[in-house]
XYZ file of C-alpha atoms in Angstrom:
487
model
C 180.923 70.936 58.307
C 181.565 74.366 59.726
C 180.553 74.540 63.366
C 179.187 77.890 64.579
C 177.642 76.426 67.693
C 179.340 74.678 70.544
C 178.325 71.060 70.424
C 176.391 69.989 73.468
C 178.571 67.357 75.047
C 177.215 65.018 77.663
C 179.355 65.561 80.713
C 179.506 63.886 84.050
C 177.587 65.914 86.612
C 178.764 65.460 90.167
C 175.650 64.938 92.229
C 174.439 62.923 95.172
C 171.036 62.076 96.523
C 171.054 64.976 98.912
C 173.324 67.672 97.532
C 174.262 69.179 94.189
C 175.439 72.426 92.690
C 172.623 74.922 92.833
C 171.275 76.007 89.458
C 168.118 78.051 89.598
C 166.220 79.795 86.804
C 164.343 83.015 87.523
C 161.450 84.217 85.408
C 162.710 87.189 83.393
C 159.892 88.194 81.042
C 157.175 87.112 78.631
C 159.196 88.202 75.613
C 156.516 87.218 73.078
C 152.866 87.581 73.997
C 149.864 86.975 71.758
C 146.989 87.118 74.212
C 145.538 90.085 76.087
C 144.743 88.238 79.320
C 148.195 86.654 79.654
C 149.455 89.690 81.600
C 147.992 92.516 83.647
C 148.884 94.971 80.869
C 146.200 93.563 78.564
C 146.263 94.607 74.910
C 149.309 96.810 75.496
C 151.360 93.696 76.229
C 150.480 91.921 72.964
C 153.662 92.435 70.960
C 153.112 89.699 68.339
C 149.476 89.919 67.196
C 148.084 86.627 65.934
C 150.383 84.485 68.078
C 148.337 81.913 69.947
C 149.531 78.514 71.207
C 153.345 78.589 71.255
C 154.826 75.374 69.890
C 158.332 76.184 68.609
C 161.367 78.090 69.801
C 165.005 78.165 68.687
C 167.958 80.527 69.068
C 170.166 81.428 66.101
C 173.864 82.485 66.224
C 172.868 86.167 65.952
C 170.897 85.903 69.192
C 167.480 86.084 67.545
C 164.675 83.906 68.865
C 162.702 81.967 66.245
C 159.236 80.830 67.207
C 155.831 79.818 65.889
C 152.410 78.834 67.172
C 150.064 75.986 66.422
C 147.081 78.281 65.868
C 146.714 81.881 64.710
C 144.580 84.160 66.856
C 142.363 85.276 63.967
C 138.722 86.259 64.266
C 136.983 84.902 61.168
C 134.330 87.620 61.246
C 136.137 90.818 62.221
C 139.479 89.846 60.626
C 141.204 91.274 63.679
C 144.672 90.533 62.282
C 144.347 90.926 58.489
C 148.098 90.516 57.965
C 147.664 86.855 58.937
C 145.147 86.216 56.163
C 146.449 85.634 52.650
C 144.003 86.483 49.855
C 144.774 84.881 46.489
C 143.036 86.519 43.525
C 142.588 84.646 40.243
C 141.636 86.607 37.139
C 140.382 86.004 33.580
C 140.816 82.433 32.295
C 139.566 83.229 28.805
C 135.851 82.862 29.440
C 135.379 86.326 30.832
C 136.691 88.521 33.642
C 136.030 87.461 37.188
C 137.630 87.432 40.593
C 137.788 84.563 43.021
C 139.238 85.021 46.481
C 140.592 82.235 48.665
C 141.595 82.937 52.251
C 144.489 81.196 53.965
C 145.084 81.640 57.678
C 148.851 81.916 57.986
C 150.923 80.499 60.862
C 154.133 82.517 60.341
C 157.584 82.059 61.744
C 158.426 85.020 63.965
C 162.015 86.086 64.588
C 162.381 88.151 67.746
C 165.335 90.532 68.059
C 166.135 91.202 71.745
C 168.142 94.306 70.771
C 165.195 96.075 69.140
C 162.409 94.237 71.024
C 160.633 93.643 67.709
C 159.566 90.612 65.704
C 159.892 90.040 61.972
C 157.273 87.867 60.262
C 158.139 85.083 57.816
C 154.929 84.015 56.082
C 156.487 82.604 52.899
C 159.549 80.435 52.332
C 161.674 80.510 49.192
C 162.510 76.928 48.147
C 165.700 75.851 46.338
C 163.778 75.216 43.090
C 162.464 78.787 43.018
C 158.953 77.977 44.236
C 157.365 79.461 47.343
C 155.650 77.752 50.273
C 152.998 79.627 52.266
C 153.093 78.794 55.992
C 149.485 77.818 56.682
C 150.082 74.740 58.874
C 150.547 74.749 62.626
C 154.067 74.620 64.024
C 155.374 71.383 65.544
C 158.763 72.327 66.966
C 162.185 73.645 66.010
C 165.819 72.704 66.282
C 169.179 74.221 65.345
C 171.872 72.469 63.323
C 175.623 72.887 63.995
C 175.799 75.702 61.428
C 173.077 77.662 63.215
C 170.415 76.950 60.591
C 166.859 76.461 61.808
C 165.082 73.119 61.474
C 161.328 73.877 61.484
C 158.645 71.194 61.546
C 154.947 71.627 60.723
C 151.636 69.828 61.136
C 151.247 69.276 57.359
C 154.292 66.972 57.349
C 156.757 69.551 56.034
C 160.229 69.921 57.563
C 162.487 72.784 56.484
C 166.152 73.595 56.954
C 166.219 77.406 56.837
C 169.280 79.612 56.445
C 169.178 81.718 59.591
C 170.687 84.744 57.805
C 168.831 84.840 54.460
C 165.682 82.980 55.603
C 165.833 80.921 52.390
C 165.125 77.194 52.514
C 168.232 75.023 52.180
C 166.290 71.746 52.105
C 162.730 70.496 52.476
C 161.439 67.057 53.460
C 157.891 65.696 53.851
C 157.023 62.895 56.247
C 153.380 62.449 55.228
C 152.273 62.838 58.845
C 151.526 65.609 61.298
C 155.107 65.668 62.611
C 156.467 66.481 66.046
C 159.423 68.385 67.419
C 162.611 67.309 65.557
C 165.968 66.320 67.008
C 169.407 67.299 65.669
C 172.692 65.616 66.567
C 176.196 67.077 66.696
C 176.908 66.207 63.041
C 173.742 67.875 61.788
C 171.663 64.752 61.143
C 167.966 65.549 61.644
C 165.590 63.090 63.333
C 161.930 63.596 62.469
C 158.878 61.620 63.609
C 156.183 60.946 61.021
C 153.300 62.173 63.161
C 151.861 62.746 66.615
C 151.043 59.035 66.642
C 154.524 58.214 65.419
C 155.248 54.866 63.759
C 158.754 55.736 62.539
C 161.561 58.284 62.749
C 163.288 59.401 59.556
C 166.968 60.315 59.908
C 168.058 62.898 57.328
C 171.634 63.358 56.144
C 172.760 66.993 56.608
C 173.742 67.190 52.922
C 170.934 65.166 51.325
C 167.266 65.312 52.267
C 166.005 63.591 49.108
C 165.327 60.389 51.062
C 165.942 59.132 54.615
C 169.535 58.235 55.415
C 168.198 55.802 58.004
C 164.934 55.021 59.789
C 163.809 53.881 63.204
C 160.670 51.803 62.748
C 158.187 50.159 65.074
C 157.593 53.300 67.160
C 154.549 52.784 69.383
C 154.357 55.366 72.137
C 150.857 56.796 71.733
C 150.668 60.565 71.387
C 154.224 61.722 70.637
C 154.694 65.464 70.245
C 158.443 65.695 70.699
C 161.717 63.830 70.659
C 165.410 64.378 71.338
C 168.668 62.716 70.294
C 172.029 62.457 72.018
C 174.824 64.511 70.417
C 176.532 61.323 69.174
C 173.318 60.101 67.515
C 173.317 56.757 69.291
C 170.438 57.470 71.692
C 166.986 58.621 70.595
C 164.265 59.698 73.036
C 160.582 59.714 72.072
C 158.179 61.538 74.392
C 154.924 59.815 75.255
C 151.865 61.460 76.721
C 150.785 58.107 78.105
C 153.840 58.209 80.332
C 157.592 58.638 80.083
C 160.278 58.847 77.440
C 160.849 55.845 75.156
C 164.595 55.327 74.835
C 165.915 53.837 71.585
C 169.560 52.802 71.316
C 171.794 51.733 68.430
C 174.011 48.971 69.826
C 175.843 48.426 66.525
C 177.078 51.987 66.258
C 175.846 55.430 65.328
C 173.056 55.413 62.695
C 172.819 51.635 62.910
C 169.792 49.607 63.974
C 167.874 51.180 66.843
C 165.898 49.213 69.391
C 163.716 50.195 72.356
C 165.768 49.595 75.499
C 163.863 51.449 78.219
C 161.020 53.773 79.149
C 162.482 56.555 81.254
C 160.381 58.278 83.913
C 157.257 56.334 82.992
C 155.750 57.599 86.241
C 156.638 59.785 89.201
C 155.812 59.378 92.860
C 154.291 62.631 94.042
C 154.020 61.655 97.692
C 154.472 58.614 99.916
C 151.424 56.814 98.520
C 150.656 58.238 95.065
C 152.376 57.494 91.757
C 151.158 58.944 88.455
C 152.187 58.617 84.768
C 154.532 61.323 83.535
C 152.872 62.775 80.422
C 155.884 64.111 78.520
C 155.673 67.220 76.323
C 159.341 68.118 76.034
C 162.790 66.540 75.974
C 165.695 68.965 75.592
C 169.406 68.877 76.444
C 170.757 71.526 78.762
C 174.244 72.926 78.033
C 175.690 70.806 80.849
C 174.357 67.530 79.474
C 171.174 67.039 81.493
C 167.993 65.955 79.731
C 165.128 68.300 80.624
C 161.634 66.803 80.399
C 158.347 68.633 80.900
C 154.746 67.791 81.680
C 151.424 69.616 82.121
C 150.335 71.941 84.891
C 147.311 69.841 85.837
C 149.418 67.327 87.725
C 150.380 68.032 91.297
C 154.132 68.106 90.816
C 156.341 70.700 89.215
C 156.456 70.984 85.457
C 160.121 70.366 84.534
C 162.545 67.648 85.615
C 166.252 67.226 84.865
C 167.576 63.724 84.156
C 171.236 62.730 84.333
C 172.245 60.187 81.641
C 175.389 59.362 83.627
C 173.234 58.177 86.530
C 170.871 55.974 84.521
C 168.630 59.010 83.876
C 168.005 59.587 87.546
C 166.104 62.763 88.417
C 168.733 65.122 89.746
C 168.152 68.166 91.894
C 169.443 71.291 90.206
C 168.319 73.194 93.258
C 166.851 72.294 96.591
C 163.120 71.741 96.693
C 160.952 73.438 99.342
C 160.355 71.371 102.448
C 156.804 70.587 101.322
C 158.028 67.955 98.870
C 161.031 65.725 98.437
C 160.746 65.509 94.656
C 163.866 67.140 93.160
C 163.412 68.963 89.863
C 163.821 72.192 87.955
C 162.284 74.761 90.250
C 160.233 76.940 87.926
C 156.993 78.609 88.832
C 154.043 76.326 88.328
C 150.365 76.916 88.954
C 148.898 73.780 90.419
C 146.811 75.871 92.808
C 146.032 78.603 90.216
C 145.742 81.202 92.971
C 148.072 83.835 91.529
C 146.314 85.192 88.431
C 146.263 88.243 86.181
C 143.464 90.791 86.206
C 141.900 88.664 83.460
C 141.825 85.692 85.844
C 144.593 83.927 83.933
C 147.743 82.398 85.479
C 150.556 84.915 85.867
C 153.264 84.885 83.160
C 155.736 83.388 85.648
C 153.780 80.152 85.623
C 154.312 77.201 83.300
C 151.330 75.270 82.037
C 152.450 73.243 79.029
C 155.979 73.609 77.661
C 156.246 72.333 74.070
C 159.736 73.507 73.098
C 162.854 75.016 74.662
C 166.090 76.728 73.649
C 169.161 77.542 75.723
C 171.530 80.442 75.262
C 174.834 78.784 76.135
C 176.538 82.193 76.447
C 174.219 83.833 78.973
C 172.579 80.753 80.488
C 169.106 82.045 79.595
C 166.370 79.546 78.797
C 163.507 80.244 76.380
C 160.328 78.200 76.703
C 157.468 77.929 74.197
C 154.407 77.849 76.434
C 151.394 76.338 74.652
C 148.789 77.492 77.179
C 150.812 80.571 78.143
C 150.314 82.003 74.631
C 153.894 83.127 74.267
C 157.609 82.582 74.718
C 158.940 82.994 78.244
C 162.503 83.809 79.184
C 164.116 82.426 82.325
C 167.561 83.591 83.430
C 170.088 81.425 85.219
C 170.616 82.868 88.675
C 174.057 81.916 90.017
C 173.033 83.058 93.485
C 170.439 80.300 93.714
C 167.474 82.569 94.417
C 164.616 80.841 92.669
C 161.360 81.961 91.112
C 158.642 80.530 93.333
C 156.057 82.487 95.247
C 157.006 85.221 97.760
C 157.380 83.719 101.201
C 158.398 80.327 99.768
C 161.327 81.538 97.677
C 164.173 82.208 100.058
C 167.906 82.249 100.588
C 168.741 80.984 104.057
C 171.918 81.536 105.997
C 171.744 78.986 108.779
C 171.249 80.452 112.205
C 171.453 84.030 110.953
C 168.775 85.222 108.507
C 166.501 84.449 105.564
C 166.291 86.663 102.477
C 163.049 86.255 100.527
C 162.443 87.055 96.872
C 161.331 90.617 96.223
C 157.770 91.156 95.035
C 156.416 92.147 92.638
C 159.115 91.259 90.136
C 159.268 92.737 87.516
C 158.158 96.006 89.179
C 157.326 99.650 88.416
C 158.347 101.665 90.295
C 158.362 99.955 93.722
C 159.098 96.464 94.985
C 159.296 94.974 98.473
C 162.414 93.129 99.699
C 161.506 90.967 102.722
C 163.959 89.326 105.091
C 163.891 87.721 108.499
C 166.531 87.910 111.257
C 167.044 85.068 113.722
C 168.596 87.511 116.177
C 169.461 91.198 116.364
C 172.251 92.071 113.930
C 174.011 94.798 111.950
C 172.238 94.960 108.609
C 173.327 96.577 105.329
C 171.173 96.553 102.190
C 172.758 97.766 98.951
C 171.509 97.822 95.339
C 173.723 97.532 92.244
C 173.106 97.872 88.507
C 174.096 95.242 85.915
C 177.601 96.754 85.605
C 178.187 96.266 89.308
C 178.015 99.986 90.096
C 176.482 100.874 93.437
C 173.028 102.441 93.091
C 172.654 103.140 96.783
C 172.831 101.938 100.389
C 169.325 101.739 101.797
C 169.764 100.103 105.192
C 172.848 100.453 107.374
C 171.943 99.957 111.008
C 171.305 97.404 113.724
C 167.886 95.713 113.568
C 166.048 93.517 116.024
C 165.163 89.871 115.404
C 162.025 89.232 113.357
C 160.637 89.876 109.886
C 161.500 93.117 108.107
C 160.456 94.554 104.742
C 162.126 97.299 102.737
C 160.197 99.013 99.938
C 162.625 99.891 97.156
C 161.619 102.789 94.888
C 163.136 102.840 91.399
C 161.262 105.872 90.058
C 164.537 107.728 89.421
C 166.205 104.753 87.680
C 166.171 103.489 84.117
C 164.449 100.249 83.193
C 166.695 97.243 83.535
C 168.053 94.564 85.796
C 169.326 95.342 89.297
C 170.829 93.309 92.123
C 170.308 93.708 95.844
C 172.786 92.466 98.463
C 171.840 91.941 102.079
C 174.693 91.745 104.597
C 173.784 90.562 108.105
C 176.789 90.832 110.414
C 179.288 89.151 108.055
C 176.911 86.857 106.133
C 175.718 87.833 102.637
C 172.823 86.899 100.330
C 171.829 88.468 97.024
C 168.811 88.710 94.741
C 167.860 90.009 91.293
C 165.029 92.331 90.314
C 163.781 93.813 87.053
C 162.523 97.391 86.735
C 160.172 97.796 83.771
C 158.792 101.260 82.982
């Protein structure tokens, strides 16, 4: 089978209990938005009308983001988005002329092109036998096979393998259930649960979907909206909202007989005295072989954890946690206090509430998250400088004994943003800004400053929209940050 994607190989990650390589993801943008109150821009920010509760996201070899929602944002009375309503007209049957109209509320697949910042709509799928399926069921997750084709699962039990270039269906399978997010291994075998209360997993041969190649039976994990599989196909992970990830293993070889061997992260200890179940919504491999798992925002710990299979699925710290907690995890924005809201009194786009699907861009390091209660797809960029995406004043880059550089705010900005930093002692300070090509935009501070907190207001009114970097040099120590100008 031709491989267009790099296979995700599980690699040994060198970590310890206290230290690890920093890997921090910064919020970049809400690339797909279907709800007016999800940002401060209101209706102007809705770029995919009809998109409601994001459930699926995948990245194809051309760099396009595929996504779909569980519901369509359609007003039954005003027909606010008529392009999401299919009207089928039947005419004369021989007894006289008449018209009969049936309305279907479509849940399309959207393909987002970052180059043009536009989305194409796929409302109908051409099947191999020449028939057409209308996408009226809610989305239940996506995957990508080794050839780059999209595996799309739906609430009516349908699973499709879709050619990412022609958008034609290569194969279709029906589970008879409401499905959940599928898994795909390195050889292209697809693993599909038979419903959100899964009792089995059907394993589909990449070249023959007429019947299951193999099955995993006896699944009993309660509400199960997602799953994942190891690249070699020997380990299968079933997410449970009652707590943890049910781990099935085939001891007699790949695609053999699978048995439940463990429940991973059944609960987490959020402080010295409190332990709570981990209600799992997502399991997804990162390019470096860590298993990312996600929960809801209404628990008082951060939303995404990274598990290392080489350390018995121990939670590993991809970046250092603030001093307020010792729980190591993926340090995304989360909104447990719900204090930072849009003008519509809705959590800011930077926040994560309920991640149902994820896709990595192995080339750029970007991460795309389908946010069910965020009403869109959110892009997070890997920041090699380790400057994370938490709230101003908490997010910081410290150089011991010298200074602290805080994250600029607001970010994204138009046209001004504030860059705060704090000096432990008086020092020679230089602040420079660069564009994405590394060209110097300007030197904005170049003088000796006294100890204490300082803030510089950067004005980008004469610059083009895009990503910029700022570098703060204090005596001979350096820290950097990233900011996005959006006009």
